CSV table of C-alpha atoms and ligand atoms in Angstrom, one decimal:
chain,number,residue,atom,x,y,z
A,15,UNK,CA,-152.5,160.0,-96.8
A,16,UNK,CA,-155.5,159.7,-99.1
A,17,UNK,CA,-153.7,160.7,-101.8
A,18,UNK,CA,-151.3,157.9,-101.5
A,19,UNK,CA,-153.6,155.3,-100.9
A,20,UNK,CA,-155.1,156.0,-104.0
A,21,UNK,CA,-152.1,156.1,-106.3
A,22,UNK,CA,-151.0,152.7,-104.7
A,23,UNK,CA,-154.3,151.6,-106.2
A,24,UNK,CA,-154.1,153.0,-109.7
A,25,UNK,CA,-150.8,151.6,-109.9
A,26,UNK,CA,-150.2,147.8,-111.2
A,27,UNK,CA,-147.3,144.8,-110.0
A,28,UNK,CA,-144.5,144.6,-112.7
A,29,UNK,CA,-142.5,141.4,-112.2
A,30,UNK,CA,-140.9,141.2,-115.8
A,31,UNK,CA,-140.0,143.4,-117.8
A,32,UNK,CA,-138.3,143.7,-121.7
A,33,UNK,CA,-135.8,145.3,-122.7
A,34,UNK,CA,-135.7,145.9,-126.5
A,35,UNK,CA,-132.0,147.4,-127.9
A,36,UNK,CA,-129.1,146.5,-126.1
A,37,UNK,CA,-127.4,149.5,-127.1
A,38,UNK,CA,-125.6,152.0,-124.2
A,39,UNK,CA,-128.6,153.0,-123.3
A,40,UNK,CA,-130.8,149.7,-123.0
A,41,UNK,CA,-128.0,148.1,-121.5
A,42,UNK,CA,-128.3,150.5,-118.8
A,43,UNK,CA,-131.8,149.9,-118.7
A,44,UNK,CA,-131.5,146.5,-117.8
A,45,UNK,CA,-129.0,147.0,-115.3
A,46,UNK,CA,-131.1,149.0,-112.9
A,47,UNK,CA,-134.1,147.0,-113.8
A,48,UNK,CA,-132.2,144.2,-112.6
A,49,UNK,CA,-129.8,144.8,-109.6
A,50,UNK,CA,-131.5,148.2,-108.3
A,51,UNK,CA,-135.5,147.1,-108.8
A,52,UNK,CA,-135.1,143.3,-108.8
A,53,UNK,CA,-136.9,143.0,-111.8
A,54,UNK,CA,-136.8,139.9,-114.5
A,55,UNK,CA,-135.3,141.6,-117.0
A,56,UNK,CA,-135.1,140.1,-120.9
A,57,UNK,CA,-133.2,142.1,-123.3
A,58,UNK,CA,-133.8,141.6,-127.1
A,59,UNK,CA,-131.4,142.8,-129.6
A,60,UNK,CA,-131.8,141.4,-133.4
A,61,UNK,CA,-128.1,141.9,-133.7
A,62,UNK,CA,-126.3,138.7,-131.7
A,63,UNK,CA,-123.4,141.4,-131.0
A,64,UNK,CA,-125.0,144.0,-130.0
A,65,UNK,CA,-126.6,141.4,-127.0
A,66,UNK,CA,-122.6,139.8,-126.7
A,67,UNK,CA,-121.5,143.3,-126.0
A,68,UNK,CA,-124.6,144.2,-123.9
A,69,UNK,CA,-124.3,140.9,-121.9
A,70,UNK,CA,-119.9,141.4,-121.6
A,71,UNK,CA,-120.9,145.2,-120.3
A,72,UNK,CA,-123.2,143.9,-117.8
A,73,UNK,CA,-120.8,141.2,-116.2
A,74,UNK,CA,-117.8,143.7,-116.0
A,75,UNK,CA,-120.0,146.6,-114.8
A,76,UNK,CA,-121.5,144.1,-111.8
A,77,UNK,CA,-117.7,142.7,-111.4
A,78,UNK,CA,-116.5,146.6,-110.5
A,79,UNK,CA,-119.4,147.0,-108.5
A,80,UNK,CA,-118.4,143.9,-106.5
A,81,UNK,CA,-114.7,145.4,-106.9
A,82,UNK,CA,-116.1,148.2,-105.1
A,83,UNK,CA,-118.0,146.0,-102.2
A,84,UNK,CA,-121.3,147.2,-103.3
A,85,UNK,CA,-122.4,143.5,-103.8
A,86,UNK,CA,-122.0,140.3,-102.7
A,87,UNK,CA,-120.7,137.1,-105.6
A,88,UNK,CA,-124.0,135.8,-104.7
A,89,UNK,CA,-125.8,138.9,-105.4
A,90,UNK,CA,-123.5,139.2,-108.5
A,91,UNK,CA,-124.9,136.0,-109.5
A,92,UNK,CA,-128.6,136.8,-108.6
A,93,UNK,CA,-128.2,139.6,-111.1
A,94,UNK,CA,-127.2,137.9,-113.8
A,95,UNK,CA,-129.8,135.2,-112.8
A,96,UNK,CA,-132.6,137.5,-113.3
A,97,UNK,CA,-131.1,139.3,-116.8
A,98,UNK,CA,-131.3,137.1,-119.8
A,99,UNK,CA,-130.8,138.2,-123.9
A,100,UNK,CA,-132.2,137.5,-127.0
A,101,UNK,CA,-132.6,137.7,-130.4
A,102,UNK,CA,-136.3,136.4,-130.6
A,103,UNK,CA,-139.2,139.6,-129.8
A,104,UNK,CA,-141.5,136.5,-129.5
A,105,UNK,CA,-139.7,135.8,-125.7
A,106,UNK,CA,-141.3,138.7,-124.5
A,107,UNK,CA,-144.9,137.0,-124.2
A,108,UNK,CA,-144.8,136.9,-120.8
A,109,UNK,CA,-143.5,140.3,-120.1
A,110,UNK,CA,-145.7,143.0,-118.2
A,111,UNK,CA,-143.7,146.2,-119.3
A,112,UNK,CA,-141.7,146.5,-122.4
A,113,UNK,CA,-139.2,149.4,-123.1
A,114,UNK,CA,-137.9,150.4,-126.7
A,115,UNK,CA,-134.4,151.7,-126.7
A,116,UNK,CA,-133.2,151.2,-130.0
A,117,UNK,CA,-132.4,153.9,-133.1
A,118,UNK,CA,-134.1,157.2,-133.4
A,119,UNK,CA,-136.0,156.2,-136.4
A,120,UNK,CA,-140.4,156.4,-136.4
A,121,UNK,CA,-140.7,153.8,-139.0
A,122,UNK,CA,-138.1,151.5,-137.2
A,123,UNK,CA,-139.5,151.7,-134.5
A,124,UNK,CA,-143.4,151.3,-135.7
A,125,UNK,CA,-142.4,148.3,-137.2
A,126,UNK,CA,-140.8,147.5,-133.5
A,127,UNK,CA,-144.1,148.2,-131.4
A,128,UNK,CA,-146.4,146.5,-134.0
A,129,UNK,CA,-144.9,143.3,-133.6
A,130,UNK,CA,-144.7,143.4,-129.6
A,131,UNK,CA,-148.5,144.9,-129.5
A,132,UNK,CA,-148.8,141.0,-131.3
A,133,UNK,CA,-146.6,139.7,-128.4
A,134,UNK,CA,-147.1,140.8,-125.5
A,135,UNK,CA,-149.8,139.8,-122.8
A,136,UNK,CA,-153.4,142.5,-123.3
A,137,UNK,CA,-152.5,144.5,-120.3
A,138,UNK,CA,-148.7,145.2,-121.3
A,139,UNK,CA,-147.9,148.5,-120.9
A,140,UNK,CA,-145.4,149.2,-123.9
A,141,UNK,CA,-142.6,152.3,-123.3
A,142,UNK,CA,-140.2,153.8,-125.4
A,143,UNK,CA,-136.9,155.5,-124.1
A,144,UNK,CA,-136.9,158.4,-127.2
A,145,UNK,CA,-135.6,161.7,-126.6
A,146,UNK,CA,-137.1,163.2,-129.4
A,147,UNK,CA,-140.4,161.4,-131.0
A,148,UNK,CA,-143.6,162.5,-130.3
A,149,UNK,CA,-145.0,159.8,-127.9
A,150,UNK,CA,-148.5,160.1,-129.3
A,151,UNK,CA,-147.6,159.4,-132.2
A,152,UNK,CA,-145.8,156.3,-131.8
A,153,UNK,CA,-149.1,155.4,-129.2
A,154,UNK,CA,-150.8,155.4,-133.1
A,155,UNK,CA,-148.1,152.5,-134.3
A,156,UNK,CA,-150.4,150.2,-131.6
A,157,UNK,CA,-153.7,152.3,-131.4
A,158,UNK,CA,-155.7,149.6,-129.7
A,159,UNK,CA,-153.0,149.6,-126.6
A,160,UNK,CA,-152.6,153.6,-126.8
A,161,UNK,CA,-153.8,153.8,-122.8
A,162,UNK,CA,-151.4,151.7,-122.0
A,163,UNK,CA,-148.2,153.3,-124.2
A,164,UNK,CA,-145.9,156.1,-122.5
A,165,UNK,CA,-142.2,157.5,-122.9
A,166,UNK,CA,-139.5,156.8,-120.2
A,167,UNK,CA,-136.8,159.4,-121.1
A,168,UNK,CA,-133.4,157.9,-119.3
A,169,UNK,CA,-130.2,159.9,-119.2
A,170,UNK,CA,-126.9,158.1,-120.2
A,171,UNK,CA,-125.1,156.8,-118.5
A,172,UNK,CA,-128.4,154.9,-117.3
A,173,UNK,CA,-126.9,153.6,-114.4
A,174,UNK,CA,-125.3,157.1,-113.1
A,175,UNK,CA,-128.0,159.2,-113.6
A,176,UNK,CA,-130.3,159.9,-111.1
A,177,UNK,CA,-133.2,161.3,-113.1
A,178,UNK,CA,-136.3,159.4,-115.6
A,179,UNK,CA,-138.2,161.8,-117.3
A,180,UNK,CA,-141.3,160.4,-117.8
A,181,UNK,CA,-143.9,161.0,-120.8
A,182,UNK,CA,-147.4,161.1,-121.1
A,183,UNK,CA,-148.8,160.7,-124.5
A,184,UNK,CA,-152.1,162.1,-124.9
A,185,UNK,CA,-153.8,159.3,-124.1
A,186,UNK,CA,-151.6,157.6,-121.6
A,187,UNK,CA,-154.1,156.4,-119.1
A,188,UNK,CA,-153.1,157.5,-115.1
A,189,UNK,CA,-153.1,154.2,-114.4
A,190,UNK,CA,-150.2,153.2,-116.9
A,191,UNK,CA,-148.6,157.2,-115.6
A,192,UNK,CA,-148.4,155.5,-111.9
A,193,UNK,CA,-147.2,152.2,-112.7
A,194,UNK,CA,-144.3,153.4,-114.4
A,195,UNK,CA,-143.5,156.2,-111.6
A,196,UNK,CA,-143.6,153.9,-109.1
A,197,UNK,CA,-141.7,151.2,-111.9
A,198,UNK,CA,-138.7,154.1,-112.1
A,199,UNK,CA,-138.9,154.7,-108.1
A,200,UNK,CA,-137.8,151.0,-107.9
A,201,UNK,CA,-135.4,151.5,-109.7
A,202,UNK,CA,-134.4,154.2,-107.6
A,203,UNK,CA,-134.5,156.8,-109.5
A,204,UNK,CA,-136.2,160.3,-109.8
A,205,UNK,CA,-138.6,161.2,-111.7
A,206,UNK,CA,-140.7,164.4,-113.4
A,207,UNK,CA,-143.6,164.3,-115.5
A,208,UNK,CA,-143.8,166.0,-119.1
A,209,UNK,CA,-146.2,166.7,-121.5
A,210,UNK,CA,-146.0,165.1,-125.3
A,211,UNK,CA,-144.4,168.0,-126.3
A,212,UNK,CA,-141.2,168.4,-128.8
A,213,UNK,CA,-137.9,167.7,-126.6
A,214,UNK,CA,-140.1,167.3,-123.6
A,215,UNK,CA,-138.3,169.1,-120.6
A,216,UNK,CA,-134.9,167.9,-120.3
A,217,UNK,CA,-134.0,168.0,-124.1
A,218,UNK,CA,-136.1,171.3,-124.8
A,219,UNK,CA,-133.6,173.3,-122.4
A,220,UNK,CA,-130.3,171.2,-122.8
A,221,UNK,CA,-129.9,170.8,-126.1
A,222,UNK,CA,-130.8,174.8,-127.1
A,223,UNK,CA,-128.1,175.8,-123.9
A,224,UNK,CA,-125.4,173.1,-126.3
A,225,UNK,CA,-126.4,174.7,-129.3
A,226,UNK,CA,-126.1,178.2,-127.9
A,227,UNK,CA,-122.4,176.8,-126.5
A,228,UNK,CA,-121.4,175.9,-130.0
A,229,UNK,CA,-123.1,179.6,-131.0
A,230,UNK,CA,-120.4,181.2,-128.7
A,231,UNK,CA,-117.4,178.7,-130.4
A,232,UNK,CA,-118.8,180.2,-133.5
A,233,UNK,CA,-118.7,184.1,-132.9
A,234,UNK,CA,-115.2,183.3,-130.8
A,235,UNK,CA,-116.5,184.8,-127.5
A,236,UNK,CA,-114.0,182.3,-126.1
A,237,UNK,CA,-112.4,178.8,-127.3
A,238,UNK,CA,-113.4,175.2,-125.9
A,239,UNK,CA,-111.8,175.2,-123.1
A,240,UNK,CA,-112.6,178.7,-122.1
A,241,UNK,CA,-116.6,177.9,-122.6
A,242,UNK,CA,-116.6,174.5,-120.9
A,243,UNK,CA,-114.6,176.0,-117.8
A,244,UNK,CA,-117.1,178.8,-117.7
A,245,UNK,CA,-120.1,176.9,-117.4
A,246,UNK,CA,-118.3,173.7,-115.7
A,247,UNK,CA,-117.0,176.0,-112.5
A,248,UNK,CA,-119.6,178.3,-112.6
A,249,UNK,CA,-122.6,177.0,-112.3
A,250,UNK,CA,-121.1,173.6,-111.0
A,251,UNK,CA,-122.1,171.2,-113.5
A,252,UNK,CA,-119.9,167.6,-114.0
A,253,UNK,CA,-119.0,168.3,-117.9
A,254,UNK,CA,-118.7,171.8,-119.7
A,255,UNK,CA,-121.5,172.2,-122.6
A,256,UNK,CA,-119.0,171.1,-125.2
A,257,UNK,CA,-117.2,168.3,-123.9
A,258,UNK,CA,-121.3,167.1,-123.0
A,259,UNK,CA,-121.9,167.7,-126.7
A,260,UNK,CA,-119.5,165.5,-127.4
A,261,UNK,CA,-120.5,162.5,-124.7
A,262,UNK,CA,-124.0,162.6,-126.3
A,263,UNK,CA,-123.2,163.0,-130.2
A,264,UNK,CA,-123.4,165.9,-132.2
A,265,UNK,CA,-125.4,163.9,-134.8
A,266,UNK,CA,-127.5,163.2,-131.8
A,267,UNK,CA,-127.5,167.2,-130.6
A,268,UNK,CA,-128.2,168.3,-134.3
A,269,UNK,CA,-130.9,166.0,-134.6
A,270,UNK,CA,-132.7,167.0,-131.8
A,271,UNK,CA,-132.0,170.7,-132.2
A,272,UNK,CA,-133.6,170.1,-136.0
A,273,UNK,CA,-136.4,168.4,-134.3
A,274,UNK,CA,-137.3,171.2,-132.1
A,275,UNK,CA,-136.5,173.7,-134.7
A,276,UNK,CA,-138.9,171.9,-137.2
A,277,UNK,CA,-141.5,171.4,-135.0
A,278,UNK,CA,-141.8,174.7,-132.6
A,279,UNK,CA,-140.9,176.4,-135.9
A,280,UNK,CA,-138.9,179.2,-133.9
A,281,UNK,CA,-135.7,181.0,-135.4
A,282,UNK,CA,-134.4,180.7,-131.9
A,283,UNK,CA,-133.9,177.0,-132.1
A,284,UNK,CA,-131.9,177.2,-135.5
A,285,UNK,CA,-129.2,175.1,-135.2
A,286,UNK,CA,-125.8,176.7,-134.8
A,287,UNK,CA,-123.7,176.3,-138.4
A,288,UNK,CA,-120.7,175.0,-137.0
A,289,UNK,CA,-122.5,172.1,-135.4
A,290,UNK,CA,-123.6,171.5,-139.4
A,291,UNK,CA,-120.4,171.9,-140.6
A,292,UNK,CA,-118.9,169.2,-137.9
A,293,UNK,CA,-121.2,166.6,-138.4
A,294,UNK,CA,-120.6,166.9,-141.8
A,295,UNK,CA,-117.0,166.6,-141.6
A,296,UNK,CA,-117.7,163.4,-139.3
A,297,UNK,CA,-116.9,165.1,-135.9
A,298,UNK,CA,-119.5,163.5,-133.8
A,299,UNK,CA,-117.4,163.4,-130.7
A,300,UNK,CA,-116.5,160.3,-128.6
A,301,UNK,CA,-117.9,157.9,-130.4
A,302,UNK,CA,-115.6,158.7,-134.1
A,303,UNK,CA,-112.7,160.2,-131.8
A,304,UNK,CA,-113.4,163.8,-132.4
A,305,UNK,CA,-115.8,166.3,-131.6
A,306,UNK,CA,-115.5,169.4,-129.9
A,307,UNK,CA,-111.9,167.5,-128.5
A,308,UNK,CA,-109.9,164.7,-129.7
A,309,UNK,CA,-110.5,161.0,-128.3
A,310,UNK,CA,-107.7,159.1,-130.2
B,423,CAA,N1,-122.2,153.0,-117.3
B,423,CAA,C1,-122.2,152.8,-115.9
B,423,CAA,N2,-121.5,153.5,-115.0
B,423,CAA,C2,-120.7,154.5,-115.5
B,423,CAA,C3,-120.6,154.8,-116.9
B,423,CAA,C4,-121.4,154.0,-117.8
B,423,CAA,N3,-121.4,154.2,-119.1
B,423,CAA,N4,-119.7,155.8,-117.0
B,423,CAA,C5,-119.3,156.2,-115.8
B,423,CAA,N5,-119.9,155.4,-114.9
B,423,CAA,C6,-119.7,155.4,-113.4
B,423,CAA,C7,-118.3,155.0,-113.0
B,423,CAA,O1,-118.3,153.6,-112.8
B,423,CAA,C8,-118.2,155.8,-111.7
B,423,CAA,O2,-118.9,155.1,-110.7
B,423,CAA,P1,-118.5,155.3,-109.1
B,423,CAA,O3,-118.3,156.7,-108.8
B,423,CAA,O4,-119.7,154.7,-108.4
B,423,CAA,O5,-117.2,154.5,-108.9
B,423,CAA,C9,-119.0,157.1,-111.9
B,423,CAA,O6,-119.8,156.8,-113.0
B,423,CAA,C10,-118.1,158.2,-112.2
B,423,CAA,O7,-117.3,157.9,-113.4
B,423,CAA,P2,-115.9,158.4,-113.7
B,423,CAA,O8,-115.1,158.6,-112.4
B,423,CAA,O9,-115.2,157.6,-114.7
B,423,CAA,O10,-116.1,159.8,-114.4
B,423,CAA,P3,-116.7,161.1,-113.9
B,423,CAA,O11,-116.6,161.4,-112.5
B,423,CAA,O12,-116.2,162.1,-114.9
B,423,CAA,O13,-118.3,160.9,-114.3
B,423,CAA,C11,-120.2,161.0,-115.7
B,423,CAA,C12,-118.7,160.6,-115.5
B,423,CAA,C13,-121.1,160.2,-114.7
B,423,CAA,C14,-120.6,160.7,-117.2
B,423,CAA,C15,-120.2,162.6,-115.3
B,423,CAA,O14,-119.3,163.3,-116.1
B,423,CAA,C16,-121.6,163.2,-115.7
B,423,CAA,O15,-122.5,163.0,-114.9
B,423,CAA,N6,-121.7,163.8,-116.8
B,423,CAA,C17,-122.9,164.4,-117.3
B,423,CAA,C18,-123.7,163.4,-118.0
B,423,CAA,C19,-125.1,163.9,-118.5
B,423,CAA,O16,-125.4,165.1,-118.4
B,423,CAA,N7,-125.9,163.0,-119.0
B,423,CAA,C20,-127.1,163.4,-119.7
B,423,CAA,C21,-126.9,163.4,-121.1
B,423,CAA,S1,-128.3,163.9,-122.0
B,423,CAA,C22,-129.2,162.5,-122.1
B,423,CAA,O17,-128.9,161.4,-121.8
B,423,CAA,C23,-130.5,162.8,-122.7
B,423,CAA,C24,-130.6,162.8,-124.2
B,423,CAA,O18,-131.7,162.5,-124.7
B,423,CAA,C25,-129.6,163.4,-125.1
C-alpha cells in the first residue's frame, strides 16, 4: 500500500507525447500510444513517405480493428483525432515524452536527440526504442537532460506484443523509471526493468538462441524446417527460430549478435558464418524476399 502511494508520487502526467520515425516500429508506437493509452500522439518522420505510409498503415490497421468490432467509427475517428504527422522536429515543443525509433545508427541518432534536447519543454523526458545502443551513452548526446533520458525496448509488431522492456541508463532518475512504467501500463502493456547492459535482457538471450539456430543449419543437425518445428512445437513458441530470424532481419540479427560479441568480448557470442555469408548474399529475410525461406 505504501509502496504504491509512493510510486504514484514519483511518477509524472504524460498528456502528449512524440513519436520520432514512422518506420514499422514507430508506427506501432503511435498506435498504442494513441487508441490503447489515449495519448496525443505526434509522429515526425523527415521523409514525407515514410509519414504517408505511417499514416495509410494506421487508418487501415484501426479500419480492421473496427472490421473486427473492437471499436466504434466514432472511436475510429477519435483515434485518428488525437495522432497527427510531421516532417518538422520543431512541432514537438509542447510534447512531455518523446520516443526515438528511427535507424540503428549512434551518430544519427545524436544528431536526432540534440535537436529535440533544443525542442522540447525542460522537464521532457526523451526515450529511445534501440535494441542494441548503450542508453548511457546516447544519455551523453543531451548530458544536461541525462536524468530524464531512458530506453523503451518494444517488440514488433508493436501493437501485438505484449511486452516493453524498459532501460535504465545509468543515470536515469526513478522518477523518469516510473513515469515511463506506468506510461507503458497505459498502454497496456507489460513491462521488465533492465540494466544499460549490451542486448539488455530480451536481445541478450534471443538473439544468441537465433544465432545458435542458424549454428545447427550450419553443422546440418537438421534443415529449416526440421529446426523451426522443433523449437515451434516444443517449447510452444508462435514462429520457429529461423522463420523469427527472418521476421526481424538477419542484417538486424547479425548486427546485434556483433554488438554483443564486440562488447562482452566472449567467443560464445561469435556470430554463426552462415548468417555472414547470407547477409552478404542479400538474404535478409522478409523484407528482400529471402531469408532462411522464400517470400516472393
Ligand atoms: N501490426 C499490427 N498488428 C499485426 C501485425 C502488425 N505488423 N502483424 C500481425 N498483426 C496482428 C493481426 O492483425 C492479428 O490480429 P488479431 O488476432 O487481433 O486479429 C494478429 O496479429 C495475428 O496475426 P496473423 O493471424 O496474421 O498471424 P500470426 O497468428 O502468425 O501472428 C505474429 C503473427 C503476431 C507476428 C506472431 O507470429 C508472433 O507473435 N511472432 C513472434 C513475434 C516476435 O517474437 N516478435 C519479437 C521480435 S524481436 C524484437 O522485436 C526485438 C528486437 O529488438 C529484435
Amino acid at each position: 500500500m505504501l509502496t504504491s502511494l509512493v510510486t504514484r508520487n514519483f511518477s509524472k502526467k504524460i498528456k502528449k507525447i512524440g513519436v520520432v520515425g514512422a518506420g514499422q516500429m514507430g508506427t506501432g508506437i503511435a498506435i498504442v500510444g494513441a487508441k490503447v493509452a489515449g495519448l496525443e500522439v505526434k509522429c515526425v518522420d523527415l521523409n514525407e513517405s515514410a509519414l504517408e505510409n505511417s499514416n495509410k498503415f494506421v487508418k487501415n490497421w484501426l479500419e480492421k480493428e473496427e472490421g473486427k468490432g473492437r471499436l466504434t467509427a466514432d472511436e475510429k475517428y477519435d483515434v485518428l483525432n488525437k495522432m497527427s504527422f510531421s516532417t518538422r522536429l520543431e512541432e514537438l515543443d509542447q510534447t512531455d515524452f518523446v520516443v526515438e525509433a528511427i535507424i540503428e545508427n549512434f551518430d544519427i541518432k545524436k544528431s536526432i536527440f540534440e535537436k529535440l534536447d533544443k525542442i522540447v519543454p525542460e522537464d521532457a523526458i526523451l526515450a529511445s526504442n534501440t535494441s542494441s545502443l548503450s542508453i548511457t551513452k546516447l544519455a551523453s548526446t543531451v548530458p544536461e537532460r541525462a536524468d530524464k533520458f531512458i530506453g523503451m525496448h518494444f517488440m514488433n509488431p508493436v501493437p501485438v506484443m505484449k511486452l516493453v522492456e524498459v532501460i535504465k541508463g545509468l543515470q536515469t532518475s526513478p522518477e523518469t523509471l516510473q513515469t515511463v512504467l506506468d506510461m507503458a501500463k497505459s498502454m497496456n502493456k507489460i513491462t521488465s526493468t533492465a540494466r544499460d547492459i549490451p542486448g539488455f535482457i530480451a536481445n541478450r538471450i534471443l538473439i544468441p538462441y537465433i544465432n545458435e539456430a542458424v549454428f545447427a543449419l550450419y553443422e546440418g543437425i537438421g534443415t529449416v524446417e526440421d529446426i523451426d518445428i522443433t523449437m515451434k512445437y516444443g517449447t510452444n513458441v508462435p514462429m520457429g527460430p529461423l522463420t523469427l530470424a527472418d521476421f526481424i532481419g538477419l542484417d538486424t540479427v547479425l548486427y546485434i549478435q556483433q554488438i554483443l560479441h564486440t562488447e562482452l568480448g566472449d567467443s560464445k557470442y561469435r556470430p554463426c558464418p552462415l548468417l555472414v555469408n547470407y547477409v552478404q548474399a542479400g538474404y535478409l529475410g522478409r523484407k528482400s524476399g529471402k531469408g532462411f525461406y522464400d517470400y516472393t
